[in-house]
Every structure is written in structure tokens, then in C-alpha cells.
Short mmCIF file of C-alpha atoms and ligand atoms in Angstrom, two decimals:
data_model
loop_
_atom_site.label_atom_id
_atom_site.label_comp_id
_atom_site.label_asym_id
_atom_site.label_seq_id
_atom_site.Cartn_x
_atom_site.Cartn_y
_atom_site.Cartn_z
CA MET A 147 8.48 2.58 -14.63
CA GLN A 148 6.20 5.54 -13.79
CA GLY A 149 8.02 5.80 -10.46
CA LYS A 150 11.40 5.84 -12.23
CA ILE A 151 10.30 8.60 -14.63
CA LEU A 152 8.94 10.58 -11.71
CA LYS A 153 12.27 10.22 -9.90
CA LEU A 154 14.13 11.55 -12.97
CA LEU A 155 11.74 14.51 -13.16
CA LEU A 156 12.05 15.21 -9.43
CA ASP A 157 15.85 15.02 -9.56
CA ALA A 158 16.15 17.26 -12.64
CA ASP A 159 16.58 20.96 -11.97
CA ASN A 160 15.79 21.80 -15.59
CA TYR A 161 13.97 20.37 -18.62
CA ILE A 162 14.73 16.75 -19.40
CA SER A 163 14.13 15.48 -22.91
CA GLY A 164 11.96 12.48 -23.79
CA GLN A 165 15.02 11.04 -25.57
CA ALA A 166 17.18 11.32 -22.45
CA ILE A 167 14.50 9.64 -20.33
CA SER A 168 14.05 6.78 -22.79
CA GLU A 169 17.83 6.22 -22.98
CA LYS A 170 18.33 6.35 -19.20
CA LEU A 171 15.56 3.86 -18.57
CA SER A 172 16.02 1.81 -21.76
CA VAL A 173 12.39 2.17 -22.77
CA SER A 174 10.70 3.47 -25.93
CA ARG A 175 9.72 7.13 -26.44
CA GLN A 176 6.13 5.92 -26.70
CA ALA A 177 6.33 4.31 -23.27
CA VAL A 178 7.74 7.59 -21.86
CA ASN A 179 4.84 9.59 -23.38
CA LYS A 180 2.33 7.14 -21.95
CA SER A 181 3.80 7.38 -18.44
CA ILE A 182 3.90 11.19 -18.62
CA MET A 183 0.19 11.15 -19.54
CA SER A 184 -0.71 8.94 -16.64
CA LEU A 185 1.34 11.06 -14.22
CA ARG A 186 -0.61 14.08 -15.49
CA ASN A 187 -3.85 12.20 -14.89
CA LYS A 188 -2.73 11.66 -11.31
CA GLY A 189 -2.42 15.41 -10.85
CA TYR A 190 1.27 16.08 -11.61
CA GLU A 191 1.72 19.31 -13.56
CA ILE A 192 4.32 18.48 -16.21
CA GLU A 193 5.17 21.11 -18.79
CA SER A 194 6.41 19.93 -22.16
CA VAL A 195 8.31 22.27 -24.51
CA THR A 196 9.48 21.35 -28.02
CA ASN A 197 13.25 20.85 -28.26
CA LYS A 198 13.61 21.12 -24.47
CA GLY A 199 11.57 18.28 -23.00
CA TYR A 200 9.63 17.89 -19.78
CA LEU A 201 9.66 19.94 -16.59
CA LEU A 202 7.83 18.94 -13.41
CA LYS A 203 6.10 22.09 -12.18
CA LYS A 204 3.92 20.81 -9.36
CA CYS A 205 3.15 17.58 -7.50
CA PRO A 206 -0.34 16.74 -6.26
CA ASN A 207 -0.74 17.21 -2.50
CA VAL A 208 -2.45 13.87 -2.14
CA LEU A 209 -0.84 10.94 -0.35
CA ASN A 210 0.98 8.82 -2.88
CA GLU A 211 3.50 5.99 -2.77
CA GLU A 212 6.07 7.40 -5.19
CA LEU A 213 6.37 10.74 -3.42
CA ILE A 214 6.55 9.21 0.06
CA LYS A 215 9.24 6.77 -1.13
CA TYR A 216 11.17 9.54 -2.87
CA ASN A 217 11.47 11.43 0.42
CA LEU A 218 12.04 8.45 2.74
CA LYS A 219 15.44 8.05 4.37
CA THR A 220 15.00 4.65 5.97
CA ASP A 221 16.50 1.18 5.63
CA ILE A 222 13.53 -0.87 6.81
CA LEU A 223 10.37 1.12 7.52
CA GLY A 224 8.35 1.70 4.37
CA LYS A 225 10.54 -0.36 2.04
CA LYS A 226 7.15 -1.82 1.26
CA ILE A 227 4.49 0.89 1.40
CA LYS A 228 1.01 1.02 -0.06
CA VAL A 229 -1.40 3.95 -0.23
CA LEU A 230 -5.07 2.98 -0.35
CA ASP A 231 -7.78 5.36 -1.55
CA SER A 232 -10.17 4.05 1.04
CA VAL A 233 -10.11 1.32 3.69
CA THR A 234 -12.09 0.45 6.82
CA SER A 235 -9.08 0.78 9.12
CA THR A 236 -5.38 0.64 8.24
CA ASN A 237 -4.77 -1.26 11.51
CA ASP A 238 -7.32 -3.95 10.63
CA TYR A 239 -6.02 -4.20 7.07
CA LEU A 240 -2.42 -4.59 8.22
CA LYS A 241 -3.30 -7.05 10.99
CA LYS A 242 -4.80 -9.33 8.34
CA LEU A 243 -1.58 -9.08 6.33
CA GLY A 244 0.40 -9.65 9.53
CA SER A 245 -1.35 -12.92 10.24
CA LYS A 246 -0.45 -14.07 6.71
CA GLY A 247 3.26 -13.42 7.23
CA GLU A 248 3.68 -9.83 5.95
CA GLU A 249 7.21 -8.59 6.44
CA HIS A 250 8.69 -6.40 9.19
CA GLY A 251 8.51 -2.71 8.27
CA THR A 252 5.55 -2.77 5.86
CA ILE A 253 3.38 0.35 5.94
CA ILE A 254 -0.23 0.89 4.87
CA VAL A 255 -1.42 4.47 4.37
CA ALA A 256 -5.03 5.48 3.67
CA ARG A 257 -6.49 8.62 2.14
CA GLU A 258 -9.76 7.76 3.88
CA GLN A 259 -10.88 5.36 6.62
CA THR A 260 -14.51 4.30 6.81
CA ALA A 261 -14.22 2.56 10.21
CA GLY A 262 -11.08 4.05 11.76
CA LYS A 263 -10.52 2.97 15.36
CA GLY A 264 -9.33 4.95 18.35
CA ARG A 265 -8.24 3.78 21.80
CA LEU A 266 -10.77 2.48 24.31
CA GLY A 267 -13.23 1.48 21.57
CA ARG A 268 -13.61 4.98 20.20
CA VAL A 269 -14.02 6.00 16.56
CA TRP A 270 -11.23 7.80 14.66
CA GLN A 271 -12.55 9.71 11.67
CA THR A 272 -10.40 10.12 8.56
CA LYS A 273 -12.31 11.85 5.78
CA LYS A 274 -10.80 11.81 2.29
CA ASP A 275 -7.50 13.72 2.24
CA ASP A 276 -7.99 15.73 5.41
CA GLY A 277 -5.73 13.66 7.62
CA ILE A 278 -2.92 11.14 7.49
CA ALA A 279 -3.87 7.65 8.66
CA PHE A 280 -1.24 4.95 8.50
CA SER A 281 -0.11 1.75 10.17
CA ILE A 282 3.28 0.09 10.51
CA LEU A 283 3.89 -3.62 10.95
CA LEU A 284 6.79 -4.64 13.18
CA ARG A 285 8.11 -8.03 14.16
CA PRO A 286 10.25 -7.07 17.16
CA GLU A 287 12.18 -9.67 19.10
CA LEU A 288 10.54 -8.75 22.36
CA SER A 289 8.43 -10.45 24.97
CA PRO A 290 4.80 -9.21 25.08
CA VAL A 291 5.41 -7.10 28.22
CA GLU A 292 8.29 -5.25 26.57
CA VAL A 293 5.99 -4.00 23.80
CA SER A 294 4.61 -1.32 26.13
CA SER A 295 7.55 0.98 25.29
CA ILE A 296 6.70 1.06 21.59
CA THR A 297 3.76 3.44 21.93
CA PRO A 298 5.52 6.15 23.97
CA LEU A 299 8.56 5.93 21.66
CA THR A 300 6.21 6.36 18.70
CA GLY A 301 4.59 9.38 20.36
CA LEU A 302 8.02 10.94 20.86
CA ALA A 303 9.11 10.31 17.25
CA VAL A 304 5.91 11.80 15.83
CA CYS A 305 5.99 14.78 18.20
CA LYS A 306 9.58 15.64 17.20
CA ALA A 307 8.84 15.22 13.48
CA ILE A 308 5.90 17.62 13.80
CA ASN A 309 8.03 20.19 15.60
CA GLU A 310 10.84 19.98 13.03
CA PHE A 311 8.64 19.94 9.94
CA CYS A 312 5.81 22.27 10.96
CA MET A 313 7.73 24.51 13.36
CA LEU A 314 5.22 23.83 16.11
CA ASP A 315 5.77 23.25 19.82
CA SER A 316 3.81 20.03 20.15
CA LYS A 317 4.02 17.93 23.30
CA ILE A 318 2.98 14.46 24.39
CA LYS A 319 -0.02 13.90 26.60
CA TRP A 320 0.86 10.63 28.31
CA PRO A 321 0.83 7.96 27.10
CA ASN A 322 0.78 8.85 23.42
CA ASP A 323 -1.45 11.68 22.27
CA VAL A 324 0.43 14.50 20.59
CA ILE A 325 -1.06 17.84 21.51
CA VAL A 326 -0.59 21.49 20.66
CA GLY A 327 -1.56 23.74 23.53
CA ARG A 328 -4.57 21.98 25.04
CA LYS A 329 -5.71 20.24 21.88
CA LYS A 330 -5.06 16.86 20.31
CA LEU A 331 -3.28 16.63 16.95
CA VAL A 332 -2.30 12.94 16.81
CA GLY A 333 -3.70 9.67 18.13
CA ILE A 334 -1.83 6.35 18.29
CA LEU A 335 -3.32 2.88 18.59
CA THR A 336 -0.90 -0.03 19.02
CA GLU A 337 -2.18 -3.58 18.64
CA MET A 338 -0.28 -6.83 18.94
CA SER A 339 -0.56 -10.51 18.19
CA ALA A 340 1.46 -12.61 20.60
CA GLU A 341 1.82 -15.95 22.26
CA PHE A 342 2.60 -16.34 25.94
CA ASP A 343 6.29 -15.43 25.70
CA ARG A 344 6.76 -14.24 22.12
CA VAL A 345 5.45 -11.45 19.96
CA ASP A 346 4.29 -12.43 16.49
CA TYR A 347 3.69 -8.89 15.22
CA VAL A 348 2.85 -5.39 16.39
CA VAL A 349 0.77 -2.92 14.37
CA ILE A 350 1.23 0.74 15.26
CA GLY A 351 -1.61 2.91 13.90
CA ILE A 352 -1.10 6.66 13.72
CA GLY A 353 -3.71 9.28 12.86
CA ILE A 354 -2.59 12.87 12.29
CA ASN A 355 -5.02 15.75 11.81
CA VAL A 356 -3.64 17.75 8.89
CA GLU A 357 -6.18 19.69 6.82
CA HIS A 358 -9.14 19.64 9.22
CA THR A 359 -10.91 22.92 9.79
CA VAL A 360 -13.93 21.46 11.58
CA PHE A 361 -14.34 18.47 13.87
CA PRO A 362 -17.38 16.50 15.09
CA GLU A 363 -19.15 18.45 17.84
CA GLU A 364 -18.16 16.08 20.65
CA ILE A 365 -14.41 16.57 20.09
CA ALA A 366 -14.37 20.09 18.61
CA HIS A 367 -13.22 21.65 21.92
CA LYS A 368 -10.22 19.32 22.22
CA ALA A 369 -9.02 18.64 18.67
CA THR A 370 -6.83 20.61 16.32
CA SER A 371 -4.98 20.19 13.02
CA ILE A 372 -1.72 21.30 11.44
CA LEU A 373 -3.65 23.69 9.19
CA LEU A 374 -5.45 25.25 12.15
CA GLU A 375 -2.21 25.62 14.13
CA THR A 376 0.06 26.91 11.35
CA GLY A 377 -2.32 28.39 8.77
CA ARG A 378 -0.36 26.42 6.17
CA HIS A 379 -1.07 23.48 3.87
CA ILE A 380 1.93 21.23 4.36
CA ASP A 381 3.31 18.80 1.77
CA LYS A 382 1.72 15.61 3.14
CA ASN A 383 4.07 13.20 1.36
CA LYS A 384 7.26 14.93 2.49
CA PHE A 385 5.91 15.27 6.00
CA LEU A 386 4.86 11.63 6.24
CA ALA A 387 8.27 10.52 4.94
CA GLY A 388 9.86 12.65 7.68
CA VAL A 389 7.64 11.08 10.35
CA ILE A 390 8.51 7.54 9.17
CA THR A 391 12.22 8.41 9.03
CA ASN A 392 12.05 9.67 12.63
CA LEU A 393 10.16 6.57 13.73
CA GLU A 394 12.85 4.29 12.36
CA LYS A 395 15.50 6.27 14.19
CA VAL A 396 13.74 6.42 17.56
CA LEU A 397 12.43 2.83 17.59
CA PHE A 398 15.44 1.00 16.17
CA GLU A 399 18.32 3.02 17.60
CA ASN A 400 16.86 2.49 21.06
CA ASN A 401 16.06 -1.15 20.38
CA TYR A 402 12.43 -0.41 21.38
CA ARG A 403 13.61 0.49 24.91
CA LEU A 404 12.48 3.56 26.81
CA SER A 405 15.51 4.23 29.00
CA GLY A 406 18.48 6.55 29.42
CA SER A 407 18.57 9.56 27.12
CA VAL A 408 15.42 8.66 25.18
CA LEU A 409 13.44 8.43 28.42
CA LYS A 410 14.74 11.88 29.32
CA ASP A 411 13.78 13.11 25.86
CA TYR A 412 10.28 11.66 26.27
CA THR A 413 9.93 13.25 29.73
CA ASP A 414 11.11 16.62 28.39
CA HIS A 415 8.41 16.46 25.70
CA CYS A 416 5.68 15.20 28.05
CA ALA A 417 3.06 17.81 28.96
CA THR A 418 1.57 15.55 31.65
CA ILE A 419 4.60 15.70 33.96
CA GLY A 420 4.27 18.31 36.68
CA ARG A 421 0.48 18.50 36.33
CA GLN A 422 -2.33 17.25 38.49
CA VAL A 423 -3.92 14.13 37.01
CA THR A 424 -7.01 12.11 37.80
CA PHE A 425 -7.38 8.42 36.99
CA THR A 426 -9.69 5.59 37.93
CA ARG A 427 -8.77 2.62 40.17
CA GLY A 428 -11.66 0.19 40.51
CA SER A 429 -14.61 2.43 41.19
CA ARG A 430 -12.55 5.27 42.71
CA ASN A 431 -11.26 8.43 41.08
CA ILE A 432 -7.75 9.21 42.33
CA THR A 433 -5.97 12.53 41.95
CA GLY A 434 -2.26 13.21 42.30
CA MET A 435 0.74 14.91 40.77
CA ALA A 436 2.35 13.28 37.70
CA VAL A 437 6.04 13.18 38.58
CA SER A 438 7.83 10.81 36.19
CA ILE A 439 7.70 8.05 33.59
CA SER A 440 9.07 4.56 34.25
CA ASN A 441 11.27 2.50 31.88
CA SER A 442 8.21 0.59 30.74
CA GLY A 443 6.31 3.77 29.98
CA GLU A 444 4.10 3.90 33.08
CA LEU A 445 3.09 7.21 34.57
CA GLU A 446 4.29 7.68 38.15
CA VAL A 447 1.91 9.75 40.23
CA MET A 448 2.55 11.16 43.71
CA LEU A 449 -0.50 11.21 45.97
CA SER A 450 -1.06 13.84 48.68
CA ASN A 451 0.35 11.47 51.36
CA GLY A 452 3.62 11.16 49.41
CA THR A 453 3.10 7.62 48.06
CA ILE A 454 3.90 6.99 44.43
CA VAL A 455 1.48 4.93 42.37
CA THR A 456 2.00 3.78 38.80
CA VAL A 457 -0.65 4.11 36.14
CA ASN A 458 -0.22 1.94 33.07
CA SER A 459 -3.15 2.46 30.80
CA GLY A 460 -6.68 3.71 30.46
CA GLU A 461 -7.87 7.25 30.63
CA VAL A 462 -6.11 9.93 32.58
CA THR A 463 -7.51 13.43 32.85
CA VAL A 464 -4.81 16.04 32.99
CA GLN A 465 -5.66 19.34 34.64
CA GLY A 466 -5.44 22.12 32.07
CA ILE A 467 -5.50 19.73 29.07
CA TYR A 468 -8.36 17.19 28.75
C1 BTN B 746 -6.65 7.42 19.71
O1 BTN B 746 -6.16 8.51 19.99
O2 BTN B 746 -7.69 7.04 20.25
C2 BTN B 746 -5.95 6.54 18.72
C3 BTN B 746 -6.28 6.88 17.30
C4 BTN B 746 -5.54 6.03 16.30
C5 BTN B 746 -6.00 6.31 14.88
C6 BTN B 746 -5.16 5.61 13.86
S1 BTN B 746 -5.51 6.17 12.23
C7 BTN B 746 -4.57 4.88 11.55
C8 BTN B 746 -4.85 3.65 12.38
N1 BTN B 746 -6.01 2.94 11.90
C9 BTN B 746 -7.01 2.94 12.78
O3 BTN B 746 -8.12 2.40 12.62
N2 BTN B 746 -6.65 3.61 13.88
C10 BTN B 746 -5.28 4.10 13.79
#
């Protein structure tokens, strides 16, 4: 009901009377007043003028289900979406739901994570309202090996959404960090539950630095945020809806495959290609030139003797980035 009133207020380009709202939604005037009060308590600025009605003047810039849904243009992703004030990790929360049968496309967003996880066992900090942390549950009809394309496709979708919405020139640091210049803006952690030949579910976790102005000392030299890069406070709900809309397009239209034009698109957005990279094989550090990306998302590196080796995970240091 509150969501429906909000939608009417968002759609209206002028005052809308309490009477009109109660007729449109077939609810009492009292119920309308009550919902308006609770929207105000949530931070919506709603002006009310006698004989004219209500006018929505300002929405709170805090992640919230109604505003994300209002801006979403998807068929599947986010049809079920929940924003939590605080959670340990959106990935862990959604994995629990996944093992109990949660449906394909469900999204969990958090205003704060108290035990956010990064790749390779690292910590991902999300303090209240300074970033966007969210996870998406997918039940793709893929074999476990085919899941490897999901993370690069996600990186591409997020990178393009950032460029369109924030007017930035972000790029992908293989396999899936989104960077601006030499600094990281987005991290992605994909986890999966599978049997030998069949995927049960995949959880894609995405952390975007939005309002950060300071970072922990150990990452301060290599982390950035949308605020630091643009000097602007973006509308987090609109932006997140745009990111999710892009994700649906890139993941589903390509049937989770990284080939043909989307592979070219990924390569064009990949800052790692054409740079010298160093990675570890056993106990050895190997250096070469990153030349291309394979259909399964591996990095193809040319060594000084001309041989090409493929790198499929772990840490890669890219000269000139981090
Ligand atoms: C990385 O770059 O190391 C990956 C970071 C992934 C962070 C996101 S935030 C939402 C989701 N929940 C988590 O606990 N981690 C991911």
C-alpha cells in the first residue's frame, strides 16, 4: 500500500489530492494519511497543501526497496528484492536462502555489512550508507565449468552502467574489478553451489564504493569511490536499478556466454589487455604480456619466448594498476 502511494506520488507531476489517492487505491482517507506519515518518517519530503493535496518534493538518498523497484526495467532480476539495514554478508545471507529453494533472480541489498567478504579470503568493508553491497541469486542451466563466464559478464555490465550513469570512463581489471584510472571502484565475488554436473545456484555479490571519502590505510592507495571521482552524490536507488537492468541484459541476452560481440565488448573495456602482468605458478612468479581473453574468461598471456599461457584465477599484478 505504501509502495502504491509512493508510485502515485512519483508519477504525479503536480499535487495529488488525498481523495484521488483513496479512490485510485480503494482505501480510506485515514489509511492514506497514515501511509503519508510513515513515508515522511522514512525521510520522504511530502508537502501537503489544503485544497490541492500532496506533492513529493524529495526522496531520501538511502537504499530502499520501493525506489529501486520503481526504477527497475527488468523481467526477472529483482522481481523479489529486499533491502536490509544491516547484515553480516549479503552473499552469506542469500546462500542460506538459496539452499532453501529461493527463486531465480532474487536480490538482497544491504545498507551495511558487518562481515563483508572479498575474493581470496579478504574483507570487504561496507559502512552504513557509504557503499552499495548487493547479491543476486541465479539458477542457470549450466554445468559448473560454464559458470566461469558469469563473473566477467557481471564486471562488464557494472562497468558500462557506471559509465552511462556517472559519466565516468571506468574499465575492467581482469577478471572482474572495475577501476577508474589506477584505482578500484567495484569488487565482485561469485559463489556457487553445485553437484558434479549441475549447478544448483550461483550467488553474485557486488560491492560498489559510492560515498566513500576515506578508506582503510592498507587499501587507500588503490581504492576510489564515485563521489571521489565525480564530486557528486548520485541517486543510489536509481543507479542500482540501472546496474541491475544492465546485468539482466548482459547475462540473459548472452545466455551467460562470453563469446562473439560480448567478448569483444569485454576486451574493449578491459584495462589489463596490452599490459605487462605478473602471476604466480606454483612457487614461481611469471611475467608476460596480457594479449586476450578466452571464451571461458581466462586471461591469455604471451611470454617473452612467444608461448601463450592461460591464467584462470588468483591474483594478477598489472603493471601501472595494482
Ligand atoms: C573483491 O573484490 O575482493 C570482491 C568484493 C565483493 C564484495 C561484495 S559486497 C556484496 C557481497 N557480499 C559480500 O560479502 N561480498 C560481496
